[in-house]
CSV table of C-alpha atoms in Angstrom, one decimal:
chain,number,residue,atom,x,y,z
A,1378,MET,CA,0.3,-0.5,-0.2
A,1379,ALA,CA,1.1,3.7,-0.1
A,1380,GLY,CA,4.0,5.7,2.0
A,1381,GLU,CA,4.4,1.3,3.9
A,1382,PRO,CA,7.6,-0.2,3.6
A,1383,VAL,CA,8.2,-2.9,1.0
A,1384,SER,CA,9.1,-6.5,2.5
A,1385,GLY,CA,10.6,-5.4,5.2
A,1386,ARG,CA,13.7,-4.3,3.0
A,1387,SER,CA,14.2,-0.1,2.3
A,1388,ARG,CA,14.1,0.5,-1.8
A,1389,SER,CA,18.4,0.3,-2.2
A,1390,ALA,CA,17.6,-2.9,-1.8
A,1391,VAL,CA,16.3,-3.1,-4.8
A,1392,ARG,CA,18.7,-4.7,-7.9
A,1393,PRO,CA,18.9,-2.4,-10.6
A,1394,ALA,CA,19.3,-3.8,-13.9
A,1395,PRO,CA,22.4,-4.1,-15.6
A,1396,ALA,CA,22.1,-1.4,-19.2
A,1397,GLY,CA,20.0,-3.0,-21.9
A,1398,ALA,CA,19.3,-6.2,-20.2
A,1399,ALA,CA,15.9,-7.6,-20.6
A,1400,GLU,CA,15.0,-9.2,-17.3
A,1401,PRO,CA,13.0,-6.2,-14.2
A,1402,ALA,CA,15.4,-5.3,-11.4
A,1403,LEU,CA,14.9,-7.9,-9.4
A,1404,LEU,CA,14.2,-7.7,-5.3
A,1405,ASP,CA,15.8,-10.4,-3.2
A,1406,PRO,CA,14.4,-13.3,-1.4
A,1407,ALA,CA,14.5,-12.2,2.3
A,1408,THR,CA,17.7,-14.0,3.2
A,1409,ARG,CA,18.4,-15.4,6.7
A,1410,PRO,CA,20.0,-17.4,8.3
A,1411,ALA,CA,18.8,-21.3,7.7
A,1412,GLY,CA,18.1,-22.1,11.3
A,1413,GLN,CA,14.9,-19.4,11.1
A,1414,THR,CA,14.3,-21.1,8.7
A,1415,SER,CA,14.2,-24.5,9.7
A,1416,LEU,CA,12.3,-22.8,12.8
A,1417,VAL,CA,9.6,-21.8,11.2
A,1418,VAL,CA,9.5,-25.3,9.6
A,1419,ALA,CA,8.8,-26.1,13.2
A,1420,ALA,CA,6.4,-24.3,14.1
A,1421,ALA,CA,4.0,-24.1,11.0
A,1422,VAL,CA,4.6,-27.8,11.9
A,1423,SER,CA,3.9,-28.0,15.5
A,1424,PHE,CA,1.0,-26.1,14.9
A,1425,GLN,CA,-0.9,-28.5,12.2
A,1426,ALA,CA,0.1,-31.0,15.0
A,1427,VAL,CA,-1.5,-28.5,18.7
A,1428,ALA,CA,-4.1,-27.9,15.1
A,1429,TRP,CA,-5.3,-31.4,14.3
A,1430,ALA,CA,-5.6,-33.2,17.9
A,1431,LEU,CA,-7.5,-30.7,18.7
A,1432,LEU,CA,-9.6,-30.9,16.1
A,1433,ILE,CA,-9.7,-35.2,16.3
A,1434,TRP,CA,-10.5,-34.7,19.7
A,1435,LEU,CA,-13.7,-32.6,19.2
A,1436,LEU,CA,-14.3,-34.5,16.5
A,1437,ARG,CA,-14.0,-38.1,17.8
A,1438,SER,CA,-17.2,-39.3,18.9
A,1439,GLY,CA,-20.2,-36.3,17.4
A,1440,GLY,CA,-18.1,-33.9,18.1
A,1441,PRO,CA,-19.8,-31.1,19.2
A,1442,TRP,CA,-22.5,-30.9,16.4
A,1443,TYR,CA,-20.4,-33.7,13.4
A,1444,GLY,CA,-18.1,-36.9,13.3
A,1445,PHE,CA,-14.9,-36.9,11.8
A,1446,PHE,CA,-16.1,-38.7,8.8
A,1447,ASP,CA,-19.9,-37.4,8.7
A,1448,VAL,CA,-21.1,-36.9,4.9
A,1449,SER,CA,-16.9,-37.7,3.8
A,1450,ASP,CA,-16.6,-39.1,0.2
A,1451,ILE,CA,-13.6,-42.2,1.2
A,1452,GLY,CA,-16.2,-44.5,1.0
A,1453,VAL,CA,-16.1,-43.3,-3.2
A,1454,TYR,CA,-12.1,-43.7,-2.6
A,1455,LEU,CA,-12.0,-46.8,-1.1
A,1456,ASP,CA,-14.3,-48.3,-4.0
A,1457,TYR,CA,-11.7,-47.1,-6.3
A,1458,ALA,CA,-9.4,-48.7,-4.7
A,1459,GLN,CA,-10.6,-51.8,-4.2
A,1460,LYS,CA,-11.6,-52.0,-7.4
A,1461,VAL,CA,-7.1,-51.2,-8.5
A,1462,ALA,CA,-6.5,-53.6,-6.1
A,1463,ALA,CA,-8.5,-56.5,-7.6
A,1464,GLY,CA,-7.3,-55.5,-10.9
A,1465,LEU,CA,-9.2,-53.7,-13.1
A,1466,ALA,CA,-7.6,-51.1,-15.5
A,1467,VAL,CA,-9.1,-46.7,-14.7
A,1468,TYR,CA,-10.5,-45.1,-16.8
A,1469,ARG,CA,-10.9,-48.6,-19.7
A,1470,ASP,CA,-12.6,-50.7,-17.1
A,1471,PHE,CA,-13.9,-48.2,-14.9
A,1472,SER,CA,-15.0,-44.7,-15.2
A,1473,PHE,CA,-12.9,-43.0,-13.1
A,1474,GLU,CA,-13.3,-38.5,-12.8
A,1475,TYR,CA,-10.0,-36.9,-11.9
A,1476,PRO,CA,-7.2,-36.6,-13.2
A,1477,PRO,CA,-4.4,-39.7,-13.0
A,1478,LEU,CA,-2.0,-38.6,-9.6
A,1479,ALA,CA,-5.5,-38.8,-7.4
A,1480,LEU,CA,-6.0,-42.3,-8.4
A,1481,PRO,CA,-2.7,-42.8,-5.8
A,1482,LEU,CA,-3.2,-40.8,-2.8
A,1483,PHE,CA,-6.9,-43.4,-2.8
A,1484,THR,CA,-5.0,-46.5,-3.5
A,1485,LEU,CA,-1.9,-45.4,-1.0
A,1486,PRO,CA,-4.2,-46.0,1.7
A,1487,TYR,CA,-5.0,-49.4,0.8
A,1488,ARG,CA,-3.9,-52.6,2.6
A,1489,GLY,CA,-7.1,-54.8,1.7
A,1490,ASP,CA,-8.8,-54.1,5.6
A,1491,PRO,CA,-11.8,-51.6,4.5
A,1492,ALA,CA,-12.5,-50.9,7.8
A,1493,ALA,CA,-8.8,-49.1,8.8
A,1494,TYR,CA,-8.6,-47.7,5.2
A,1495,PRO,CA,-10.6,-44.1,6.4
A,1496,THR,CA,-7.4,-44.1,9.6
A,1497,TRP,CA,-5.5,-44.4,7.6
A,1498,PHE,CA,-6.5,-42.0,4.0
A,1499,ALA,CA,-6.7,-38.7,7.1
A,1500,ALA,CA,-3.3,-39.9,8.5
A,1501,GLU,CA,-2.4,-38.5,4.2
A,1502,MET,CA,-3.8,-36.4,4.0
A,1503,ILE,CA,-3.0,-34.7,7.7
A,1504,LEU,CA,0.3,-35.4,6.3
A,1505,LEU,CA,-0.3,-33.8,3.2
A,1506,CYS,CA,-2.0,-30.9,4.9
A,1507,THR,CA,1.2,-30.9,7.8
A,1508,ALA,CA,4.2,-30.1,4.0
A,1509,ALA,CA,1.5,-27.7,2.7
A,1510,ALA,CA,1.8,-25.6,6.2
A,1511,ALA,CA,6.1,-26.6,5.5
A,1512,LEU,CA,5.6,-24.5,2.6
A,1513,THR,CA,4.2,-21.9,3.3
A,1514,GLY,CA,6.2,-20.8,6.6
A,1515,ALA,CA,9.0,-21.8,3.7
A,1516,THR,CA,7.4,-19.6,1.6
A,1517,ALA,CA,6.8,-16.3,4.3
A,1518,ALA,CA,10.3,-17.1,5.1
A,1519,ALA,CA,11.2,-15.9,2.7
A,1520,VAL,CA,9.7,-12.9,1.5
A,1521,TRP,CA,9.1,-11.0,5.0
A,1522,ARG,CA,12.4,-10.6,7.4
A,1523,GLY,CA,12.3,-11.1,11.5
A,1524,LEU,CA,10.4,-13.6,12.6
A,1525,ALA,CA,6.7,-12.1,13.4
A,1526,ARG,CA,5.0,-11.9,10.1
A,1527,PRO,CA,6.7,-15.9,9.3
A,1528,LEU,CA,5.3,-18.0,12.3
A,1529,ALA,CA,2.3,-15.6,12.3
A,1530,ALA,CA,1.7,-17.2,9.4
A,1531,CYS,CA,2.6,-20.4,9.9
A,1532,GLY,CA,-0.5,-19.5,12.3
A,1533,ALA,CA,-2.5,-18.8,10.0
A,1534,TYR,CA,-2.6,-21.4,8.4
A,1535,ALA,CA,-2.9,-24.0,11.5
A,1536,ALA,CA,-6.9,-21.3,11.4
A,1537,ALA,CA,-7.8,-21.9,8.5
A,1538,VAL,CA,-7.7,-26.0,9.8
A,1539,LEU,CA,-9.4,-25.0,12.1
A,1540,ALA,CA,-11.9,-22.9,10.7
A,1541,ALA,CA,-12.5,-26.0,7.8
A,1542,GLY,CA,-12.5,-28.8,10.3
A,1543,ALA,CA,-13.0,-32.8,9.3
A,1544,ILE,CA,-13.3,-32.2,5.7
A,1545,THR,CA,-9.4,-31.6,4.7
A,1546,ALA,CA,-8.5,-34.8,6.6
A,1547,ASN,CA,-12.1,-36.7,4.5
A,1548,ARG,CA,-11.2,-35.2,1.0
A,1549,TYR,CA,-9.0,-35.0,-1.5
A,1550,ASP,CA,-8.4,-31.3,-2.0
A,1551,VAL,CA,-5.9,-30.7,0.2
A,1552,ALA,CA,-4.1,-32.7,-2.5
A,1553,VAL,CA,-3.7,-29.5,-4.3
A,1554,ALA,CA,-3.3,-26.7,-1.8
A,1555,LEU,CA,0.3,-28.7,-1.8
A,1556,THR,CA,0.4,-27.9,-5.2
A,1557,LEU,CA,0.1,-24.7,-4.6
A,1558,ALA,CA,1.8,-23.2,-1.9
A,1559,ALA,CA,4.4,-24.7,-3.8
A,1560,ALA,CA,4.1,-23.1,-6.4
A,1561,LEU,CA,4.4,-20.8,-4.1
A,1562,PHE,CA,7.5,-20.7,-2.1
A,1563,PHE,CA,9.2,-21.4,-6.5
A,1564,LEU,CA,7.6,-18.3,-7.3
A,1565,ALA,CA,8.5,-16.6,-4.4
A,1566,ARG,CA,13.0,-18.0,-5.0
A,1567,ARG,CA,12.4,-17.1,-8.0
A,1568,HIS,CA,12.4,-21.2,-9.2
A,1569,THR,CA,9.7,-19.6,-12.0
A,1570,THR,CA,10.5,-23.2,-14.1
A,1571,ALA,CA,9.2,-25.5,-10.9
A,1572,ALA,CA,6.6,-23.1,-10.2
A,1573,GLY,CA,5.0,-24.4,-13.3
A,1574,ALA,CA,6.4,-27.9,-12.4
A,1575,ALA,CA,4.4,-27.5,-9.1
A,1576,LEU,CA,1.3,-26.4,-11.1
A,1577,GLY,CA,1.7,-28.5,-13.4
A,1578,VAL,CA,0.9,-31.4,-11.1
A,1579,GLY,CA,-1.4,-30.0,-9.9
A,1580,VAL,CA,-3.7,-29.5,-12.1
A,1581,ALA,CA,-2.9,-33.6,-12.4
A,1582,LEU,CA,-4.2,-34.3,-9.3
A,1583,LYS,CA,-7.3,-31.9,-9.9
A,1584,LEU,CA,-7.7,-29.8,-13.0
A,1585,THR,CA,-8.1,-25.7,-10.3
A,1586,PRO,CA,-3.9,-25.3,-10.2
A,1587,GLY,CA,-4.1,-24.4,-14.2
A,1588,LEU,CA,-5.7,-21.0,-13.2
A,1589,LEU,CA,-2.2,-20.0,-11.8
A,1590,LEU,CA,-0.3,-20.5,-14.7
A,1591,PRO,CA,-0.3,-16.7,-17.1
A,1592,LEU,CA,0.0,-15.9,-13.4
A,1593,ALA,CA,3.6,-18.2,-13.2
A,1594,LEU,CA,4.4,-17.2,-16.9
A,1595,ILE,CA,3.7,-13.3,-15.9
A,1596,VAL,CA,5.7,-12.9,-12.7
A,1597,ALA,CA,7.9,-15.2,-14.6
A,1598,GLY,CA,9.5,-11.4,-16.3
A,1599,THR,CA,11.6,-12.5,-20.0
A,1600,ARG,CA,9.7,-14.3,-23.0
A,1601,ARG,CA,12.5,-17.3,-22.1
A,1602,ARG,CA,11.9,-17.6,-18.4
A,1603,ALA,CA,8.5,-18.0,-18.9
A,1604,LEU,CA,8.5,-20.8,-22.2
A,1605,TYR,CA,11.0,-22.2,-19.3
A,1606,ALA,CA,7.9,-22.3,-16.3
A,1607,LEU,CA,5.3,-23.2,-19.0
A,1608,ALA,CA,7.7,-26.6,-20.6
A,1609,GLY,CA,7.5,-27.5,-16.6
A,1610,PHE,CA,3.6,-27.5,-16.5
A,1611,LEU,CA,3.1,-29.2,-20.3
A,1612,VAL,CA,5.4,-31.8,-18.5
A,1613,PHE,CA,4.8,-32.4,-15.3
A,1614,ALA,CA,1.0,-32.0,-16.2
A,1615,ALA,CA,1.4,-34.9,-19.0
A,1616,VAL,CA,4.2,-36.7,-17.8
A,1617,PRO,CA,0.7,-38.9,-15.3
A,1618,LEU,CA,-1.9,-39.0,-18.9
A,1619,LEU,CA,0.4,-41.5,-20.6
A,1620,PRO,CA,0.5,-44.8,-18.5
A,1621,PHE,CA,-3.5,-44.0,-20.2
A,1622,LEU,CA,-2.9,-42.6,-23.9
A,1623,GLY,CA,-4.4,-46.1,-25.3
A,1624,ARG,CA,-7.6,-45.4,-22.4
A,1625,TRP,CA,-9.2,-41.6,-24.5
A,1626,ASP,CA,-12.5,-41.9,-23.6
A,1627,GLY,CA,-11.7,-42.7,-19.9
A,1628,LEU,CA,-9.5,-39.7,-20.0
A,1629,THR,CA,-12.0,-37.4,-21.9
A,1630,ASN,CA,-14.4,-38.5,-18.4
A,1631,VAL,CA,-12.0,-36.4,-16.5
A,1632,ILE,CA,-13.4,-32.7,-18.5
A,1633,THR,CA,-17.2,-34.1,-19.8
A,1634,TYR,CA,-17.8,-35.2,-16.0
A,1635,HIS,CA,-17.6,-32.2,-14.9
A,1636,ALA,CA,-18.6,-30.3,-17.6
A,1637,GLN,CA,-22.1,-31.8,-17.8
A,1638,ARG,CA,-22.8,-31.4,-13.5
A,1639,PRO,CA,-25.9,-29.8,-13.2
A,1640,LEU,CA,-26.4,-26.2,-10.7
A,1641,GLN,CA,-24.4,-27.8,-7.4
A,1642,ILE,CA,-26.8,-26.8,-4.4
A,1643,GLU,CA,-24.3,-25.2,-1.9
A,1644,SER,CA,-23.1,-23.0,-5.4
A,1645,VAL,CA,-22.8,-18.9,-5.5
A,1646,PRO,CA,-24.7,-18.8,-8.9
A,1647,GLY,CA,-27.4,-20.9,-7.3
A,1648,THR,CA,-28.2,-19.1,-3.5
A,1649,PRO,CA,-30.9,-17.5,-5.3
A,1650,TYR,CA,-32.3,-20.7,-5.9
A,1651,LEU,CA,-31.5,-22.0,-2.6
A,1652,ILE,CA,-33.6,-19.0,-0.8
A,1653,ALA,CA,-36.6,-19.8,-3.5
A,1654,GLY,CA,-36.7,-23.3,-2.6
A,1655,SER,CA,-36.4,-22.2,0.9
A,1656,MET,CA,-39.6,-19.8,0.6
A,1657,GLY,CA,-41.6,-22.3,-0.6
A,1658,ALA,CA,-41.6,-21.3,-4.0
A,1659,TRP,CA,-43.5,-23.5,-6.4
A,1660,GLY,CA,-40.7,-25.5,-9.6
A,1661,ILE,CA,-37.8,-24.9,-7.6
A,1662,GLY,CA,-36.9,-28.4,-6.1
A,1663,THR,CA,-32.8,-30.1,-5.3
A,1664,GLY,CA,-31.6,-33.7,-6.5
A,1665,SER,CA,-28.8,-36.1,-6.9
A,1666,SER,CA,-26.1,-37.1,-9.2
A,1667,PHE,CA,-23.3,-36.5,-10.4
A,1668,GLY,CA,-21.8,-37.5,-6.6
A,1669,SER,CA,-23.7,-34.7,-5.1
A,1670,GLN,CA,-26.5,-32.6,-5.1
A,1671,SER,CA,-28.0,-29.8,-7.2
A,1672,LEU,CA,-30.6,-27.1,-7.2
A,1673,ALA,CA,-33.8,-27.0,-10.0
A,1674,GLY,CA,-35.8,-24.8,-11.6
A,1675,PRO,CA,-36.9,-22.2,-13.8
A,1676,GLY,CA,-33.5,-21.7,-16.3
A,1677,SER,CA,-31.8,-23.8,-13.6
A,1678,GLU,CA,-29.0,-24.7,-16.1
A,1679,VAL,CA,-29.1,-21.9,-18.1
A,1680,VAL,CA,-27.0,-20.6,-15.3
A,1681,ALA,CA,-24.6,-23.3,-14.6
A,1682,ARG,CA,-23.3,-23.1,-18.7
A,1683,LEU,CA,-23.1,-19.3,-17.9
A,1684,SER,CA,-21.6,-19.8,-14.3
A,1685,VAL,CA,-18.6,-21.6,-17.4
A,1686,TRP,CA,-18.9,-18.3,-18.9
A,1687,LEU,CA,-19.2,-15.5,-15.8
A,1688,GLY,CA,-15.9,-17.6,-14.0
A,1689,LEU,CA,-13.5,-17.5,-16.7
A,1690,LEU,CA,-14.2,-13.2,-17.7
A,1691,LEU,CA,-13.9,-12.7,-14.2
A,1692,VAL,CA,-10.9,-14.9,-13.6
A,1693,ALA,CA,-9.7,-12.7,-16.8
A,1694,GLY,CA,-10.5,-9.5,-15.3
A,1695,VAL,CA,-8.4,-10.5,-12.4
A,1696,TYR,CA,-5.0,-10.4,-15.4
A,1697,VAL,CA,-6.0,-7.6,-16.3
A,1698,LEU,CA,-5.1,-6.1,-13.1
A,1699,VAL,CA,-3.0,-8.1,-12.2
A,1700,TRP,CA,-0.5,-7.2,-15.5
A,1701,ARG,CA,-0.9,-3.4,-14.9
A,1702,ARG,CA,0.9,-5.0,-11.9
A,1703,ARG,CA,3.2,-7.6,-13.1
A,1704,GLU,CA,6.5,-5.1,-12.2
A,1705,LEU,CA,5.3,-5.4,-8.7
A,1706,LEU,CA,4.9,-8.6,-8.3
A,1707,ARG,CA,7.7,-9.6,-10.9
A,1708,THR,CA,10.3,-7.1,-7.9
A,1709,VAL,CA,8.2,-7.3,-4.5
A,1710,PRO,CA,7.3,-11.5,-3.7
A,1711,GLU,CA,5.1,-10.6,-1.0
A,1712,HIS,CA,1.6,-9.8,-3.3
A,1713,ILE,CA,2.0,-12.7,-5.2
A,1714,PRO,CA,-0.4,-14.2,-2.6
A,1715,ALA,CA,-2.4,-12.0,-3.2
A,1716,ALA,CA,-2.9,-11.7,-7.0
A,1717,ALA,CA,-3.5,-15.9,-6.2
A,1718,LEU,CA,-5.2,-15.7,-4.1
A,1719,ALA,CA,-7.7,-13.3,-6.2
A,1720,CYS,CA,-7.3,-15.4,-9.5
A,1721,VAL,CA,-9.5,-18.9,-6.9
A,1722,LEU,CA,-11.7,-16.5,-5.5
A,1723,ALA,CA,-13.4,-15.5,-8.5
A,1724,PHE,CA,-13.4,-18.9,-10.4
A,1725,THR,CA,-15.3,-20.0,-7.0
A,1726,VAL,CA,-18.1,-17.9,-6.7
A,1727,ALA,CA,-18.7,-17.9,-10.8
A,1728,ASN,CA,-18.8,-21.9,-10.6
A,1729,LYS,CA,-21.5,-24.1,-10.9
A,1730,VAL,CA,-20.3,-26.4,-8.3
A,1731,LEU,CA,-18.7,-25.4,-5.0
A,1732,SER,CA,-17.9,-28.5,-3.0
A,1733,PRO,CA,-17.1,-27.7,0.6
A,1734,GLN,CA,-13.8,-29.5,0.7
A,1735,PHE,CA,-12.9,-26.7,-2.7
A,1736,LEU,CA,-12.0,-23.9,0.2
A,1737,CYS,CA,-8.8,-26.0,1.4
A,1738,TRP,CA,-7.2,-24.9,-1.8
A,1739,THR,CA,-6.8,-21.9,-0.6
A,1740,PHE,CA,-5.4,-22.6,3.0
A,1741,PRO,CA,-1.6,-21.0,1.4
A,1742,LEU,CA,-3.3,-18.7,0.1
A,1743,VAL,CA,-5.4,-16.7,2.6
A,1744,ALA,CA,-2.5,-17.6,5.3
A,1745,LEU,CA,0.4,-15.4,3.4
A,1746,VAL,CA,-2.7,-12.9,3.1
A,1747,LEU,CA,-4.1,-13.0,6.4
A,1748,VAL,CA,-0.6,-11.0,7.3
A,1749,GLY,CA,-0.1,-9.5,4.9
A,1750,ARG,CA,0.7,-5.7,4.5
A,1751,GLY,CA,-2.4,-3.0,4.4
A,1752,SER,CA,-6.5,-3.4,5.9
A,1753,LEU,CA,-7.0,-4.4,2.2
A,1754,GLN,CA,-5.2,-7.6,2.1
A,1755,ARG,CA,-6.1,-8.7,5.1
A,1756,LEU,CA,-9.8,-8.5,5.1
A,1757,THR,CA,-9.6,-10.3,2.0
A,1758,GLY,CA,-7.4,-13.2,4.2
A,1759,ILE,CA,-10.8,-12.4,7.1
A,1760,LEU,CA,-13.2,-12.8,5.3
A,1761,THR,CA,-12.0,-15.5,3.6
A,1762,LEU,CA,-10.7,-17.5,7.2
A,1763,ALA,CA,-14.6,-16.6,7.2
A,1764,ALA,CA,-15.9,-18.6,4.3
A,1765,ILE,CA,-14.3,-21.1,5.4
A,1766,ALA,CA,-16.1,-21.6,9.1
A,1767,VAL,CA,-19.3,-20.2,8.3
A,1768,THR,CA,-18.9,-23.4,5.7
A,1769,GLN,CA,-18.0,-26.2,8.7
A,1770,VAL,CA,-21.1,-24.8,10.2
A,1771,GLU,CA,-22.8,-25.6,7.2
A,1772,PHE,CA,-21.4,-28.9,6.4
A,1773,PRO,CA,-21.9,-31.5,7.3
A,1774,GLY,CA,-24.3,-31.1,10.0
A,1775,LEU,CA,-26.6,-29.2,8.7
A,1776,TYR,CA,-25.8,-30.3,5.5
A,1777,TRP,CA,-28.7,-32.0,4.1
A,1778,ARG,CA,-32.1,-30.3,6.6
A,1779,MET,CA,-30.4,-27.4,3.8
A,1780,VAL,CA,-30.5,-30.3,0.6
A,1781,ASP,CA,-34.5,-30.4,2.3
A,1782,LEU,CA,-34.7,-26.6,1.7
A,1783,GLU,CA,-35.3,-25.4,5.9
A,1784,PRO,CA,-34.8,-21.8,5.7
A,1785,GLY,CA,-32.4,-22.3,8.5
A,1786,PRO,CA,-29.2,-24.1,6.9
A,1787,VAL,CA,-30.3,-23.0,3.5
A,1788,TYR,CA,-29.5,-19.2,5.0
A,1789,VAL,CA,-26.2,-21.0,6.4
A,1790,VAL,CA,-24.9,-20.8,2.8
A,1791,VAL,CA,-27.1,-17.8,1.4
A,1792,VAL,CA,-24.2,-15.8,4.3
A,1793,ARG,CA,-22.2,-17.6,3.5
A,1794,ASN,CA,-21.5,-17.6,-0.2
A,1795,VAL,CA,-22.3,-13.0,0.1
A,1796,VAL,CA,-19.7,-13.5,2.7
A,1797,LEU,CA,-16.8,-14.9,0.0
A,1798,VAL,CA,-18.5,-12.9,-2.8
A,1799,GLY,CA,-17.6,-9.9,-0.7
A,1800,ALA,CA,-13.6,-12.0,-0.4
A,1801,ALA,CA,-13.5,-12.0,-3.6
A,1802,VAL,CA,-13.8,-8.3,-4.3
A,1803,ALA,CA,-11.9,-7.6,-1.4
A,1804,ALA,CA,-9.1,-9.7,-3.4
A,1805,ALA,CA,-9.9,-7.7,-7.2
A,1806,VAL,CA,-9.4,-4.9,-5.2
A,1807,THR,CA,-6.6,-5.6,-3.1
A,1808,VAL,CA,-4.7,-6.3,-6.7
A,1809,TRP,CA,-6.1,-3.6,-8.2
A,1810,LYS,CA,-4.9,-1.1,-5.2
A,1811,LEU,CA,-1.8,-2.5,-5.2
A,1812,PRO,CA,1.0,-0.2,-6.4
A,1813,ALA,CA,2.5,-0.5,-10.6
A,1814,ALA,CA,6.1,-0.4,-8.8
A,1815,ALA,CA,8.1,-1.2,-6.3
A,1816,ALA,CA,9.2,2.8,-6.4
A,1817,GLU,CA,6.1,3.7,-5.0
A,1818,ALA,CA,4.8,1.2,-2.8
C-alpha cells in the first residue's frame, strides 16, 4: 500500500538492472540464517500438530455437532482402491472422474482392510496438509524479514485448518493446496520453472491449479523464463497421462463429467434458487447426481452453462489487473499470494459447483494474505477465513437439512456465499490498489 515499506526492505534494496538487460530489476528474497527458516518450518509443523490433535479430540465421538467422518467421500475413494486391488484398469474398466495423479492418493492407504481405510486415508491427508503448512511457512520466511510475519503465517494456516474442520482429512483437496503452496514457494524464490512444474502436478491431481499458470508466466518476467515455466507445467501435467493414452475415452471423461454437472446446491450462482426454495417457491427442487446434490428450477440449466463463461470472464478480469501490476509482482513477491487468491476466488464464486472442500485450496493463500501488509489484504484474508468457518457450520452438520430446503440451514449457506463474494471483491480490489511498481510502494 502507498506509504508502507516493501517486504521489510528499503528501496535501495532493489537491484538495478544492467544496461540493455531484458529482465526487470528484482528484489532479492529475504535472506536469513538457515536456522531461522528451519525454526519457521518447525513452528508450522507444530501448529499443525496442535490443530489436528484438537480437531480429532473434538470430533472423536460425534463432536459438538458432527463426527470426524460424517458425509465423507472416503467411501468413494475406497471403492476405487478396491477396484484397482482387484486388477481392474482405471479409465478402461471403470469410470474415474479425476485426473490420474489422484488415484495413487486413493490406493496408497488401502492395505486390504476396508475398516482401517478411513483412518489411513485421513492420516495421509493430514501429512499432506502439514507439508503444505511447512511450505507456506518457508514462503513467508522468503518474503519477509524477521520472524513475526512468518510465524503469524504458520498460525494463520493452522487457523484455516481449524476453521475448515474434518473435511480437510476426508477429502483429497488438501493435496491441491500442497501444489499451490509449492508454486508460491518457488515463485517467491524466483524459481519460475519449478513453479510451473508444481502447477502441472496440481493439474494432474485436479484441474483447478491451471488457473494460476498465467500468474507464473507473468511473474517469470522474460520470454525465456516464461517458456521454461510453461515447459515445466506441460511436462508435469502430461507425463502422468502417458500410461493411459490408449484409454482416451476414459481420460476425456475427466472433462466431460464435470462439464455436464448441473447447478450444485451450495454454489454462489445457485443462491437465488436456494433462497426461493426455502420460501416454498413453485418449481424449485433438489436432486442428487454426479456424486452431489443439485438445484433445479426455471432457467437453472442456463445459469449452469453461463456460470462457466462468467467464471472465465472474472478470472480474465483479475488477470488484467495482474498484468497492470506485473512489475510490482516481479519485484516484490509478497504480493503474489494476493493475486493468486484473487484468481482462485473469482473462479470459485462463479463456478456452478462449490463443494465445501474447494475452500481447502485457499489455505496457503489465505495464510499469507492474512498476515500481509495493508488493510485490504488483511480484510481479504479475514473474509476468506470467515467463509471457511461458516462452511463448517453448515457442512456436514446441517447439510441434509439444507438439502431439504429448511430456512435456517439454507441461510447459513447464503451468508457463506455473501461473505465469499465479499472476499472475492476484496481480493480483486487489493490487486487493483497495488502500486504499479516497487518504487511507488
